Amino acid sequence: MFDLHRLRLLRELKHRGTLAAVAAALSYAPSSVSQQLSQLEAEVGVPLLEPVGRRVRLTEQAEILVAHTEVVLERLERAEADIAASLTDLTGTLRIASFQTAALALVPTALGLLRDQHPHLRVHVTQLEPEKALPALQARDFDLVLAEEYPDNPNPRPAELEQEDLLDDPLHLALPKAAGTSAADGPTAVLRSLADHPWVMEPEGTAARHWAMTLCRNAGFEPDVRFETTDLLLHQRLVEQHHAAAFLPGLVRSGQPSTVTLRPLPRGQRARRVFTVVRDGRGRHPAIRACRDALLRAVALRSDQGL
């Protein structure tokens, strides 16, 4: 029988990449992690790690062991959810990661609903972009992640994660004052008219940047990206001050009237999908269900207010 704690360490190494990262995440000394994995190798009877330069990687047998460990941990999460469901009061800590605009527009309302219904549930929220939050969810740093998916740019769908749709968030082209467009111009023509304008976009490597660049290239131009940030409030401010054009989602306004001129995008590109993600088996946990319900109610309240 293999030691579950040591199996967890091996799994952590697969997801975090280095012994130092595992040690930092779990507050262990790197030498302790290495010793525990050496003991696991002795239990299994085959090498689990092999050196690659100054680092190590999992052997084929270690990958097999991690796959089985994932199944065991999923079953344990289901057991935890069943136990929590048998209790009359929600307690403990729920760890949420959310990208900026959802954190601004939805999370505070959802937190208020959770506080009113489950006062003993402690909720910890971290603002983090999905590109970093989803791997951290797999590594069990979070219990629930709010993520986004842009048109024609589907995210990877790991089998060990489950998604639940929250809303379709409208996307618009935000025009700087100097843009000489006509109200009669179609979406592609308006977009093409901004070929010589500066742009603000999210950084390279993000799904939002890939989508935005593709949209501009399909309109026939390479955008002049002079400003890069994940802060969409700064995107909006740069448009307000006539420094750049931008693509802005509806959630960025947080219920306030738009302060910039917005124009529609070409058909098929007018909304991003916003959804919640949890590890497979975790969706049955009462705290997860309560959080997802609170987020859906926050969306409904925005809709009722015409936002």
PDB file of C-alpha atoms in Angstrom, residues 138-270:
ATOM      1  CA  GLN A 138      -5.523  21.949 -10.552  1.00  0.00           C
ATOM      2  CA  ALA A 139      -2.775  22.276  -7.948  1.00  0.00           C
ATOM      3  CA  ARG A 140      -5.504  22.754  -5.280  1.00  0.00           C
ATOM      4  CA  ASP A 141      -4.578  26.346  -4.452  1.00  0.00           C
ATOM      5  CA  PHE A 142      -8.207  27.363  -5.138  1.00  0.00           C
ATOM      6  CA  ASP A 143     -11.616  25.705  -4.855  1.00  0.00           C
ATOM      7  CA  LEU A 144     -13.388  27.695  -7.591  1.00  0.00           C
ATOM      8  CA  VAL A 145     -12.195  29.877 -10.466  1.00  0.00           C
ATOM      9  CA  LEU A 146     -14.121  32.428 -12.514  1.00  0.00           C
ATOM     10  CA  ALA A 147     -12.811  32.196 -16.066  1.00  0.00           C
ATOM     11  CA  GLU A 148     -13.567  33.572 -19.530  1.00  0.00           C
ATOM     12  CA  GLU A 149     -13.538  32.271 -23.103  1.00  0.00           C
ATOM     13  CA  TYR A 150     -13.410  34.509 -26.162  1.00  0.00           C
ATOM     14  CA  PRO A 151     -15.215  33.843 -29.469  1.00  0.00           C
ATOM     15  CA  ASP A 152     -13.527  31.269 -31.726  1.00  0.00           C
ATOM     16  CA  ASN A 153     -10.802  30.852 -29.095  1.00  0.00           C
ATOM     17  CA  PRO A 154     -11.797  27.809 -27.010  1.00  0.00           C
ATOM     18  CA  ASN A 155      -9.868  27.053 -23.842  1.00  0.00           C
ATOM     19  CA  PRO A 156      -8.261  23.668 -23.146  1.00  0.00           C
ATOM     20  CA  ARG A 157     -10.740  21.335 -21.416  1.00  0.00           C
ATOM     21  CA  PRO A 158      -8.794  19.172 -18.925  1.00  0.00           C
ATOM     22  CA  ALA A 159     -10.774  16.080 -17.951  1.00  0.00           C
ATOM     23  CA  GLU A 160     -10.137  16.730 -14.252  1.00  0.00           C
ATOM     24  CA  LEU A 161     -11.945  20.106 -14.338  1.00  0.00           C
ATOM     25  CA  GLU A 162     -15.665  20.796 -14.710  1.00  0.00           C
ATOM     26  CA  GLN A 163     -17.219  24.032 -15.976  1.00  0.00           C
ATOM     27  CA  GLU A 164     -20.570  25.709 -15.449  1.00  0.00           C
ATOM     28  CA  ASP A 165     -21.704  28.675 -17.551  1.00  0.00           C
ATOM     29  CA  LEU A 166     -22.430  31.947 -15.773  1.00  0.00           C
ATOM     30  CA  LEU A 167     -23.234  34.501 -18.505  1.00  0.00           C
ATOM     31  CA  ASP A 168     -22.423  35.785 -21.966  1.00  0.00           C
ATOM     32  CA  ASP A 169     -20.675  39.132 -21.503  1.00  0.00           C
ATOM     33  CA  PRO A 170     -21.076  41.575 -24.437  1.00  0.00           C
ATOM     34  CA  LEU A 171     -17.912  42.800 -26.154  1.00  0.00           C
ATOM     35  CA  HIS A 172     -17.653  46.206 -27.825  1.00  0.00           C
ATOM     36  CA  LEU A 173     -15.194  48.312 -29.743  1.00  0.00           C
ATOM     37  CA  ALA A 174     -14.355  51.422 -27.687  1.00  0.00           C
ATOM     38  CA  LEU A 175     -13.554  54.426 -29.889  1.00  0.00           C
ATOM     39  CA  PRO A 176     -11.143  57.237 -29.083  1.00  0.00           C
ATOM     40  CA  LYS A 177     -12.552  60.705 -29.725  1.00  0.00           C
ATOM     41  CA  ALA A 178     -10.276  61.259 -32.731  1.00  0.00           C
ATOM     42  CA  ALA A 179     -11.736  58.299 -34.616  1.00  0.00           C
ATOM     43  CA  GLY A 180     -13.521  59.695 -37.642  1.00  0.00           C
ATOM     44  CA  THR A 181     -16.224  57.076 -38.073  1.00  0.00           C
ATOM     45  CA  SER A 182     -19.743  57.382 -39.363  1.00  0.00           C
ATOM     46  CA  ALA A 183     -22.797  55.959 -37.659  1.00  0.00           C
ATOM     47  CA  ALA A 184     -23.652  54.311 -40.968  1.00  0.00           C
ATOM     48  CA  ASP A 185     -20.385  52.371 -41.135  1.00  0.00           C
ATOM     49  CA  GLY A 186     -20.615  48.627 -40.485  1.00  0.00           C
ATOM     50  CA  PRO A 187     -18.665  46.916 -37.680  1.00  0.00           C
ATOM     51  CA  THR A 188     -15.801  45.727 -39.893  1.00  0.00           C
ATOM     52  CA  ALA A 189     -15.476  49.124 -41.579  1.00  0.00           C
ATOM     53  CA  VAL A 190     -15.341  50.884 -38.197  1.00  0.00           C
ATOM     54  CA  LEU A 191     -12.726  48.453 -36.968  1.00  0.00           C
ATOM     55  CA  ARG A 192     -10.658  48.884 -40.133  1.00  0.00           C
ATOM     56  CA  SER A 193     -10.811  52.663 -39.742  1.00  0.00           C
ATOM     57  CA  LEU A 194      -8.741  52.309 -36.557  1.00  0.00           C
ATOM     58  CA  ALA A 195      -5.810  50.667 -38.338  1.00  0.00           C
ATOM     59  CA  ASP A 196      -3.606  53.748 -37.785  1.00  0.00           C
ATOM     60  CA  HIS A 197      -4.685  54.419 -34.196  1.00  0.00           C
ATOM     61  CA  PRO A 198      -2.781  53.303 -31.090  1.00  0.00           C
ATOM     62  CA  TRP A 199      -4.342  50.383 -29.209  1.00  0.00           C
ATOM     63  CA  VAL A 200      -4.419  49.091 -25.653  1.00  0.00           C
ATOM     64  CA  MET A 201      -4.632  45.321 -25.237  1.00  0.00           C
ATOM     65  CA  GLU A 202      -3.955  42.633 -22.676  1.00  0.00           C
ATOM     66  CA  PRO A 203      -0.408  41.181 -22.619  1.00  0.00           C
ATOM     67  CA  GLU A 204       0.963  38.606 -25.047  1.00  0.00           C
ATOM     68  CA  GLY A 205       0.082  35.053 -24.071  1.00  0.00           C
ATOM     69  CA  THR A 206      -3.421  35.840 -22.816  1.00  0.00           C
ATOM     70  CA  ALA A 207      -6.566  34.554 -24.510  1.00  0.00           C
ATOM     71  CA  ALA A 208      -7.904  38.110 -24.739  1.00  0.00           C
ATOM     72  CA  ARG A 209      -4.796  39.283 -26.623  1.00  0.00           C
ATOM     73  CA  HIS A 210      -4.925  36.362 -29.058  1.00  0.00           C
ATOM     74  CA  TRP A 211      -8.596  37.054 -29.783  1.00  0.00           C
ATOM     75  CA  ALA A 212      -8.061  40.807 -30.214  1.00  0.00           C
ATOM     76  CA  MET A 213      -5.103  40.378 -32.552  1.00  0.00           C
ATOM     77  CA  THR A 214      -7.020  37.855 -34.662  1.00  0.00           C
ATOM     78  CA  LEU A 215     -10.000  40.199 -34.890  1.00  0.00           C
ATOM     79  CA  CYS A 216      -7.830  43.070 -36.148  1.00  0.00           C
ATOM     80  CA  ARG A 217      -5.949  40.865 -38.606  1.00  0.00           C
ATOM     81  CA  ASN A 218      -9.214  39.519 -40.007  1.00  0.00           C
ATOM     82  CA  ALA A 219     -10.203  43.148 -40.596  1.00  0.00           C
ATOM     83  CA  GLY A 220      -7.024  43.568 -42.659  1.00  0.00           C
ATOM     84  CA  PHE A 221      -4.523  45.347 -40.400  1.00  0.00           C
ATOM     85  CA  GLU A 222      -1.855  44.792 -37.749  1.00  0.00           C
ATOM     86  CA  PRO A 223      -2.775  46.854 -34.662  1.00  0.00           C
ATOM     87  CA  ASP A 224      -0.287  49.344 -33.221  1.00  0.00           C
ATOM     88  CA  VAL A 225      -0.331  48.075 -29.607  1.00  0.00           C
ATOM     89  CA  ARG A 226       1.295  50.779 -27.495  1.00  0.00           C
ATOM     90  CA  PHE A 227      -0.209  49.877 -24.130  1.00  0.00           C
ATOM     91  CA  GLU A 228      -0.348  46.426 -22.512  1.00  0.00           C
ATOM     92  CA  THR A 229      -2.093  45.618 -19.231  1.00  0.00           C
ATOM     93  CA  THR A 230      -4.576  43.173 -17.764  1.00  0.00           C
ATOM     94  CA  ASP A 231      -6.259  46.120 -15.988  1.00  0.00           C
ATOM     95  CA  LEU A 232      -9.360  46.787 -18.094  1.00  0.00           C
ATOM     96  CA  LEU A 233     -10.171  49.889 -16.058  1.00  0.00           C
ATOM     97  CA  LEU A 234      -6.931  51.317 -17.400  1.00  0.00           C
ATOM     98  CA  HIS A 235      -8.018  50.259 -20.907  1.00  0.00           C
ATOM     99  CA  GLN A 236     -11.188  52.291 -20.411  1.00  0.00           C
ATOM    100  CA  ARG A 237      -9.317  55.285 -19.007  1.00  0.00           C
ATOM    101  CA  LEU A 238      -6.890  55.346 -21.945  1.00  0.00           C
ATOM    102  CA  VAL A 239      -9.858  55.443 -24.329  1.00  0.00           C
ATOM    103  CA  GLU A 240     -11.523  58.177 -22.231  1.00  0.00           C
ATOM    104  CA  GLN A 241      -8.368  60.297 -22.470  1.00  0.00           C
ATOM    105  CA  HIS A 242      -8.151  59.660 -26.259  1.00  0.00           C
ATOM    106  CA  HIS A 243      -4.864  57.744 -26.097  1.00  0.00           C
ATOM    107  CA  ALA A 244      -6.013  54.440 -27.593  1.00  0.00           C
ATOM    108  CA  ALA A 245      -8.748  52.269 -29.020  1.00  0.00           C
ATOM    109  CA  ALA A 246      -9.756  49.133 -27.114  1.00  0.00           C
ATOM    110  CA  PHE A 247     -12.100  46.174 -26.915  1.00  0.00           C
ATOM    111  CA  LEU A 248     -14.170  46.460 -23.737  1.00  0.00           C
ATOM    112  CA  PRO A 249     -16.474  43.842 -22.156  1.00  0.00           C
ATOM    113  CA  GLY A 250     -19.764  44.817 -20.588  1.00  0.00           C
ATOM    114  CA  LEU A 251     -18.677  43.832 -17.074  1.00  0.00           C
ATOM    115  CA  VAL A 252     -15.997  46.529 -17.014  1.00  0.00           C
ATOM    116  CA  ARG A 253     -18.677  49.165 -16.451  1.00  0.00           C
ATOM    117  CA  SER A 254     -19.827  47.522 -13.194  1.00  0.00           C
ATOM    118  CA  GLY A 255     -23.356  48.835 -13.686  1.00  0.00           C
ATOM    119  CA  GLN A 256     -22.318  52.398 -14.566  1.00  0.00           C
ATOM    120  CA  PRO A 257     -23.162  54.164 -17.853  1.00  0.00           C
ATOM    121  CA  SER A 258     -20.444  53.950 -20.473  1.00  0.00           C
ATOM    122  CA  THR A 259     -17.980  56.847 -20.458  1.00  0.00           C
ATOM    123  CA  VAL A 260     -16.718  56.110 -23.999  1.00  0.00           C
ATOM    124  CA  THR A 261     -18.260  55.601 -27.427  1.00  0.00           C
ATOM    125  CA  LEU A 262     -19.011  51.910 -28.009  1.00  0.00           C
ATOM    126  CA  ARG A 263     -19.644  50.286 -31.353  1.00  0.00           C
ATOM    127  CA  PRO A 264     -20.682  46.684 -32.137  1.00  0.00           C
ATOM    128  CA  LEU A 265     -18.186  44.099 -33.309  1.00  0.00           C
ATOM    129  CA  PRO A 266     -18.588  41.833 -36.348  1.00  0.00           C
ATOM    130  CA  ARG A 267     -21.150  39.050 -35.972  1.00  0.00           C
ATOM    131  CA  GLY A 268     -19.913  36.050 -34.062  1.00  0.00           C
ATOM    132  CA  GLN A 269     -17.496  38.206 -32.030  1.00  0.00           C
ATOM    133  CA  ARG A 270     -19.913  40.075 -29.796  1.00  0.00           C
TER     134      ARG A 270
END
